[in-house]
mmCIF file of C-alpha atoms in Angstrom:
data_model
loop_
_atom_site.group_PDB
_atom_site.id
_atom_site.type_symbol
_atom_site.label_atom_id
_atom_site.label_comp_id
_atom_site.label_asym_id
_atom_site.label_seq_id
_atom_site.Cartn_x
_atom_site.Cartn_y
_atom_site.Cartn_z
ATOM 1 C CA UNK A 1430 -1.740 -21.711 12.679
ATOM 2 C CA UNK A 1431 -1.375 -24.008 9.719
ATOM 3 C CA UNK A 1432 -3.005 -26.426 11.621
ATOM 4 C CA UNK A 1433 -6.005 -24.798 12.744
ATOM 5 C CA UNK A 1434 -7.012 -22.667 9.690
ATOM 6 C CA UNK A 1435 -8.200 -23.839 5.763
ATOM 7 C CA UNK A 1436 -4.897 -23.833 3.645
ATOM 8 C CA UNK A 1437 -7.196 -20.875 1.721
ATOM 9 C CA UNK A 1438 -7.305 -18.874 5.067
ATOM 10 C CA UNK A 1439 -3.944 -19.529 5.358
ATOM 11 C CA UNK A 1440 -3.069 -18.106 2.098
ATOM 12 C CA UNK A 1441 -5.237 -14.873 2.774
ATOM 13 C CA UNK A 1442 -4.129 -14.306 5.876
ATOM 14 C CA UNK A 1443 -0.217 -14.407 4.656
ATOM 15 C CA UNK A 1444 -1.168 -12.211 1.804
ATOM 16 C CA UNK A 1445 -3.304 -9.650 3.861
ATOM 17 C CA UNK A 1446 0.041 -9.474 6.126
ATOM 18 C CA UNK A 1447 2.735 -9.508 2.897
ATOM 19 C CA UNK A 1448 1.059 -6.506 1.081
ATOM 20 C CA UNK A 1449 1.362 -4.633 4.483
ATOM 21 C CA UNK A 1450 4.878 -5.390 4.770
ATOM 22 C CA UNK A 1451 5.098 -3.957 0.702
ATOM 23 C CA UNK A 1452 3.758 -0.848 1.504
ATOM 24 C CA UNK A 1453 6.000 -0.395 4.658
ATOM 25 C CA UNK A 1454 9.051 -1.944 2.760
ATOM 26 C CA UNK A 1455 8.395 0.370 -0.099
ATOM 27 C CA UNK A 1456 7.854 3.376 2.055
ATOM 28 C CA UNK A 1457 11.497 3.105 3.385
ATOM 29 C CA UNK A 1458 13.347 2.278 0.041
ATOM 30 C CA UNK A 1459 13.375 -1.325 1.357
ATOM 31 C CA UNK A 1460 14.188 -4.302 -1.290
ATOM 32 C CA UNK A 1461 11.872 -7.078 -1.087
ATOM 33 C CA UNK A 1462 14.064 -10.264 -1.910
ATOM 34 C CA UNK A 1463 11.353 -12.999 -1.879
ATOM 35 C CA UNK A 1464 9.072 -14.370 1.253
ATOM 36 C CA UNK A 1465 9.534 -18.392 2.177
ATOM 37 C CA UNK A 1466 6.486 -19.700 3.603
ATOM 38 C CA UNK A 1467 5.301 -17.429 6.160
ATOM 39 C CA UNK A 1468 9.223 -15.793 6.214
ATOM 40 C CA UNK A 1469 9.612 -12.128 4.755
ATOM 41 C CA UNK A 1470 13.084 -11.425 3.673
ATOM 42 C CA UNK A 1471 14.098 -7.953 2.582
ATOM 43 C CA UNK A 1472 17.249 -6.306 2.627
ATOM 44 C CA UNK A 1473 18.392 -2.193 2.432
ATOM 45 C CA UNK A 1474 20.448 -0.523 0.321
ATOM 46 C CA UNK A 1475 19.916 -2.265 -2.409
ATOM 47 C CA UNK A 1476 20.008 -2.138 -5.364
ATOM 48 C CA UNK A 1477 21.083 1.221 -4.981
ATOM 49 C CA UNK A 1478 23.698 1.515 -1.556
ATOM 50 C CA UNK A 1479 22.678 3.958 1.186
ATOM 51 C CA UNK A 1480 24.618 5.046 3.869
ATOM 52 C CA UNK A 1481 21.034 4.984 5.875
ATOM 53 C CA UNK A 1482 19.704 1.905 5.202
ATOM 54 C CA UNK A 1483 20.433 0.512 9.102
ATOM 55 C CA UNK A 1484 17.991 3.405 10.040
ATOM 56 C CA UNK A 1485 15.345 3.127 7.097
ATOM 57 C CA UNK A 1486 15.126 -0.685 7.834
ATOM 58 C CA UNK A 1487 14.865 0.055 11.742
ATOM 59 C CA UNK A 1488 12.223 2.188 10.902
ATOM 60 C CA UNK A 1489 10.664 -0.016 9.067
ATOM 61 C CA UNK A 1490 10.656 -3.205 11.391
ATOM 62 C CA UNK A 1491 8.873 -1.331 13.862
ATOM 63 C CA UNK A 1492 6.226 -0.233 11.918
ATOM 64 C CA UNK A 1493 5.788 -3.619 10.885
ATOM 65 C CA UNK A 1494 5.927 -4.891 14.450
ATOM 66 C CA UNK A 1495 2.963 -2.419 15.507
ATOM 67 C CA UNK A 1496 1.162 -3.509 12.028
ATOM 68 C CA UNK A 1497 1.298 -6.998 13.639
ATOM 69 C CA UNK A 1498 0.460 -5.938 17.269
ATOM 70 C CA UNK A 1499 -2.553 -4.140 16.154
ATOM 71 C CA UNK A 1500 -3.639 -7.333 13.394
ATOM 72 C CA UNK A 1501 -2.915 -9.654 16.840
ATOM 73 C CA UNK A 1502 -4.916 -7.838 18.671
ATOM 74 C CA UNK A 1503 -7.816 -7.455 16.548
ATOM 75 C CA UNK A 1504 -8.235 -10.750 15.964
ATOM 76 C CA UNK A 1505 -7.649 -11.883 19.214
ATOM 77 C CA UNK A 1506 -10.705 -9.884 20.481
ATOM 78 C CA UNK A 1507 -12.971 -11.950 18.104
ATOM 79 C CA UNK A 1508 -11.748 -15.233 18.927
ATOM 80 C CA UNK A 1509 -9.049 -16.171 15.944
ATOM 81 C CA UNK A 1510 -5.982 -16.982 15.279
ATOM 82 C CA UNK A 1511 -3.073 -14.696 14.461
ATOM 83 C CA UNK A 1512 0.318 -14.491 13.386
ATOM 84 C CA UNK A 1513 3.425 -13.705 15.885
ATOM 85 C CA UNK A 1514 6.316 -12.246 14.558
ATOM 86 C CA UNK A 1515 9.956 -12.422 15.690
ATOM 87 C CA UNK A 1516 11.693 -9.723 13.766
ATOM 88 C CA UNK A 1517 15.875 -9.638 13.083
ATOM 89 C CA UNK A 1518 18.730 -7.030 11.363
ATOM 90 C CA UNK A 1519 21.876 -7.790 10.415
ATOM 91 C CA UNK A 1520 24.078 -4.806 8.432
ATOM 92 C CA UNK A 1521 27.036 -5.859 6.668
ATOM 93 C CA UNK A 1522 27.903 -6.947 2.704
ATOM 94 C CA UNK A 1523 25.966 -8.888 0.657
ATOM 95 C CA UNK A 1524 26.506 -10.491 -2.815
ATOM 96 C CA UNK A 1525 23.121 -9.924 -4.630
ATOM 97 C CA UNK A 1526 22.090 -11.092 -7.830
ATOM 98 C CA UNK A 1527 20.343 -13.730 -10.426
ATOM 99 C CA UNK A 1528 21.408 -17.513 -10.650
ATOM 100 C CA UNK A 1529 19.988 -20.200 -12.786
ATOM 101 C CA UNK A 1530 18.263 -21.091 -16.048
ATOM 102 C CA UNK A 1531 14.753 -21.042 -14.917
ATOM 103 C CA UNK A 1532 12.508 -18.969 -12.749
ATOM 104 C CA UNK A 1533 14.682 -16.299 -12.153
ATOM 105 C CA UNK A 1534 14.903 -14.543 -9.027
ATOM 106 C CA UNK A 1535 16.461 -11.783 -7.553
ATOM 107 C CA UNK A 1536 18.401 -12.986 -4.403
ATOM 108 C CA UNK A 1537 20.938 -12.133 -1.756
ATOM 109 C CA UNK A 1538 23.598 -14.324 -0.468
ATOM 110 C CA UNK A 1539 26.146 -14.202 2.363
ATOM 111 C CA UNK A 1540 27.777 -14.243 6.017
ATOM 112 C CA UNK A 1541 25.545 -11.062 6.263
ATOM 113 C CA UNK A 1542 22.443 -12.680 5.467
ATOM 114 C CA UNK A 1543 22.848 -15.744 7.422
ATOM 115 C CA UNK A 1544 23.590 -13.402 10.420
ATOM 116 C CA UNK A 1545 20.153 -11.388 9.911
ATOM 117 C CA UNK A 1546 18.779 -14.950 9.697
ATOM 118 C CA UNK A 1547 19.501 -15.180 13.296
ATOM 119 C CA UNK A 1548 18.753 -12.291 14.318
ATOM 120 C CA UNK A 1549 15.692 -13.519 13.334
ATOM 121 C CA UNK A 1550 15.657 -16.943 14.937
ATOM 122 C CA UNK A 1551 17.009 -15.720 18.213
ATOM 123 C CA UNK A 1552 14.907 -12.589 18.794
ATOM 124 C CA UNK A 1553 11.517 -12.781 20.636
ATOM 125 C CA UNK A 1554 7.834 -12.163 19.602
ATOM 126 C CA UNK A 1555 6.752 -8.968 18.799
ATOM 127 C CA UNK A 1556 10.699 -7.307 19.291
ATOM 128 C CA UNK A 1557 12.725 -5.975 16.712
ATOM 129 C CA UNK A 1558 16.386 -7.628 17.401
ATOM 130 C CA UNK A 1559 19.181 -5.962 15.854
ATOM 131 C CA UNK A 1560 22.858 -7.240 15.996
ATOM 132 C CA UNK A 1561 26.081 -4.976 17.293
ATOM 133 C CA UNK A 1562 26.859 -3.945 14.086
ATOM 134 C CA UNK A 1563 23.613 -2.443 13.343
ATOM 135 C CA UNK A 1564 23.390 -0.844 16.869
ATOM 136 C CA UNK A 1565 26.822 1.253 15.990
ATOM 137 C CA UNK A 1566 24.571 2.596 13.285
ATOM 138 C CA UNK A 1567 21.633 3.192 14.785
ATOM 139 C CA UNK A 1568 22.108 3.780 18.091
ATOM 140 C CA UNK A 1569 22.323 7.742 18.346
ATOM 141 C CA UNK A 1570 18.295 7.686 16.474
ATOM 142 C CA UNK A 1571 16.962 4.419 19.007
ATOM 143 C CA UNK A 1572 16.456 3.254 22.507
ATOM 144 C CA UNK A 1573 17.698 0.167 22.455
ATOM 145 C CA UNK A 1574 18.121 -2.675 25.303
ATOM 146 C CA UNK A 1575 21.221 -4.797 25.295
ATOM 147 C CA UNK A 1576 20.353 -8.501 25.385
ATOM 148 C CA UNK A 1577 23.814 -9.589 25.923
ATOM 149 C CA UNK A 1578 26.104 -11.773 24.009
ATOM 150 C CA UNK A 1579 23.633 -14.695 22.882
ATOM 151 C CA UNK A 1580 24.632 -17.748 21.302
ATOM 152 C CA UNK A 1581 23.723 -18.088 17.493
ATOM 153 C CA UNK A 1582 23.695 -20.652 15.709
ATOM 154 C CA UNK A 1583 26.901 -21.472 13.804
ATOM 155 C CA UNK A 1584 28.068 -17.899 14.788
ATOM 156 C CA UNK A 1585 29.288 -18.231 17.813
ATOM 157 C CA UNK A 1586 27.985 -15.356 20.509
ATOM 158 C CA UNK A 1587 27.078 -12.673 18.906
ATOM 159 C CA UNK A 1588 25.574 -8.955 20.873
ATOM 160 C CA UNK A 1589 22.585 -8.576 20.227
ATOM 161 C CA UNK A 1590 19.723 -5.997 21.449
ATOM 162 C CA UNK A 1591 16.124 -4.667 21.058
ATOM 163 C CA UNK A 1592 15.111 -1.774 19.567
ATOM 164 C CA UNK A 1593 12.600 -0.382 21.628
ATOM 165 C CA UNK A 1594 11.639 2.927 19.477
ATOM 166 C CA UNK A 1595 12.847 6.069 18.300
ATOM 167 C CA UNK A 1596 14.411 8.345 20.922
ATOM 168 C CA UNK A 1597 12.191 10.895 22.480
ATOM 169 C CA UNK A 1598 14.675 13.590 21.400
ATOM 170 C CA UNK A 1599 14.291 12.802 17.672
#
């Protein structure tokens, strides 16, 4: 899209889909960590832990994959571009904190971050993509599809499935 749109479009369009993600983020007790070009990383449980955060952050991608569905398919039907979005979750420890002298920032380090990371990278448009450790947490509240054992980069294989949506019986 960067090459097809004004770098002033491009900038809207970002921030029109980053104040969305806010409000859901915020809505869920979500931490938003920082955003990297057109990336949006956020993390739960922090800065205060919670034993639900798999869930809330489940929750949460969803909404933000039908936010982006329903932008998608607006804009398709008059003729523009739009953004796709391949959405990943990792659960597991995190170091979190400030580093530096200048222009501080909060940020979050780690083996668990680099796994959401590919979550990320190895999902599919439009699909939430969760590892198997956050599937043993939210797997009793979510129909989920297993994708297998898929190879990650720098991780090895790691199980990995789609959430699909909440379970009828919730």
């Amino acid at each position: 899209i960067a090459e097809a749109i004004q770098p002033q479009q491009l900038v809207n369009e970002l921030d029109e889909c980053f104040i969305n993600f806010d409000d859901i983020i915020a809505k869920y007790h979500i931490e938003k960590i920082k955003t990297i070009g057109d990336a949006y990383l956020c993390a739960g449980g922090l800065p205060i832990p919670n034993e639900g955060n798999a869930i809330l952050v489940t929750l949460a991608g969803l909404e933000i994959c039908r936010f982006m569905k329903k932008l998608g398919e607006e804009k398709k039907m008059k003729g523009q571009h739009y953004w796709e979005l391949r959405l990943g979750i990792h659960t597991g420890p995190i170091i979190a904190g400030v580093v530096g002298k200048k222009k501080f920032a909060y940020d979050i380090w780690g083996d668990t971050v680099n796994t959401a990371s590919r979550m990320e990278s190895s999902g599919e448009v439009g699909k939430v993509n969760v590892s198997g450790d956050t599937y043993k947490l939210i797997q009793e509240y979510f129909d989920c599809t297993y994708r297998g054992k898929i190879d990650a980069k720098n991780k090895g294989k790691i199980d990995m499935y789609f959430v699909n949506g909440i379970k009828s019986d919730f």
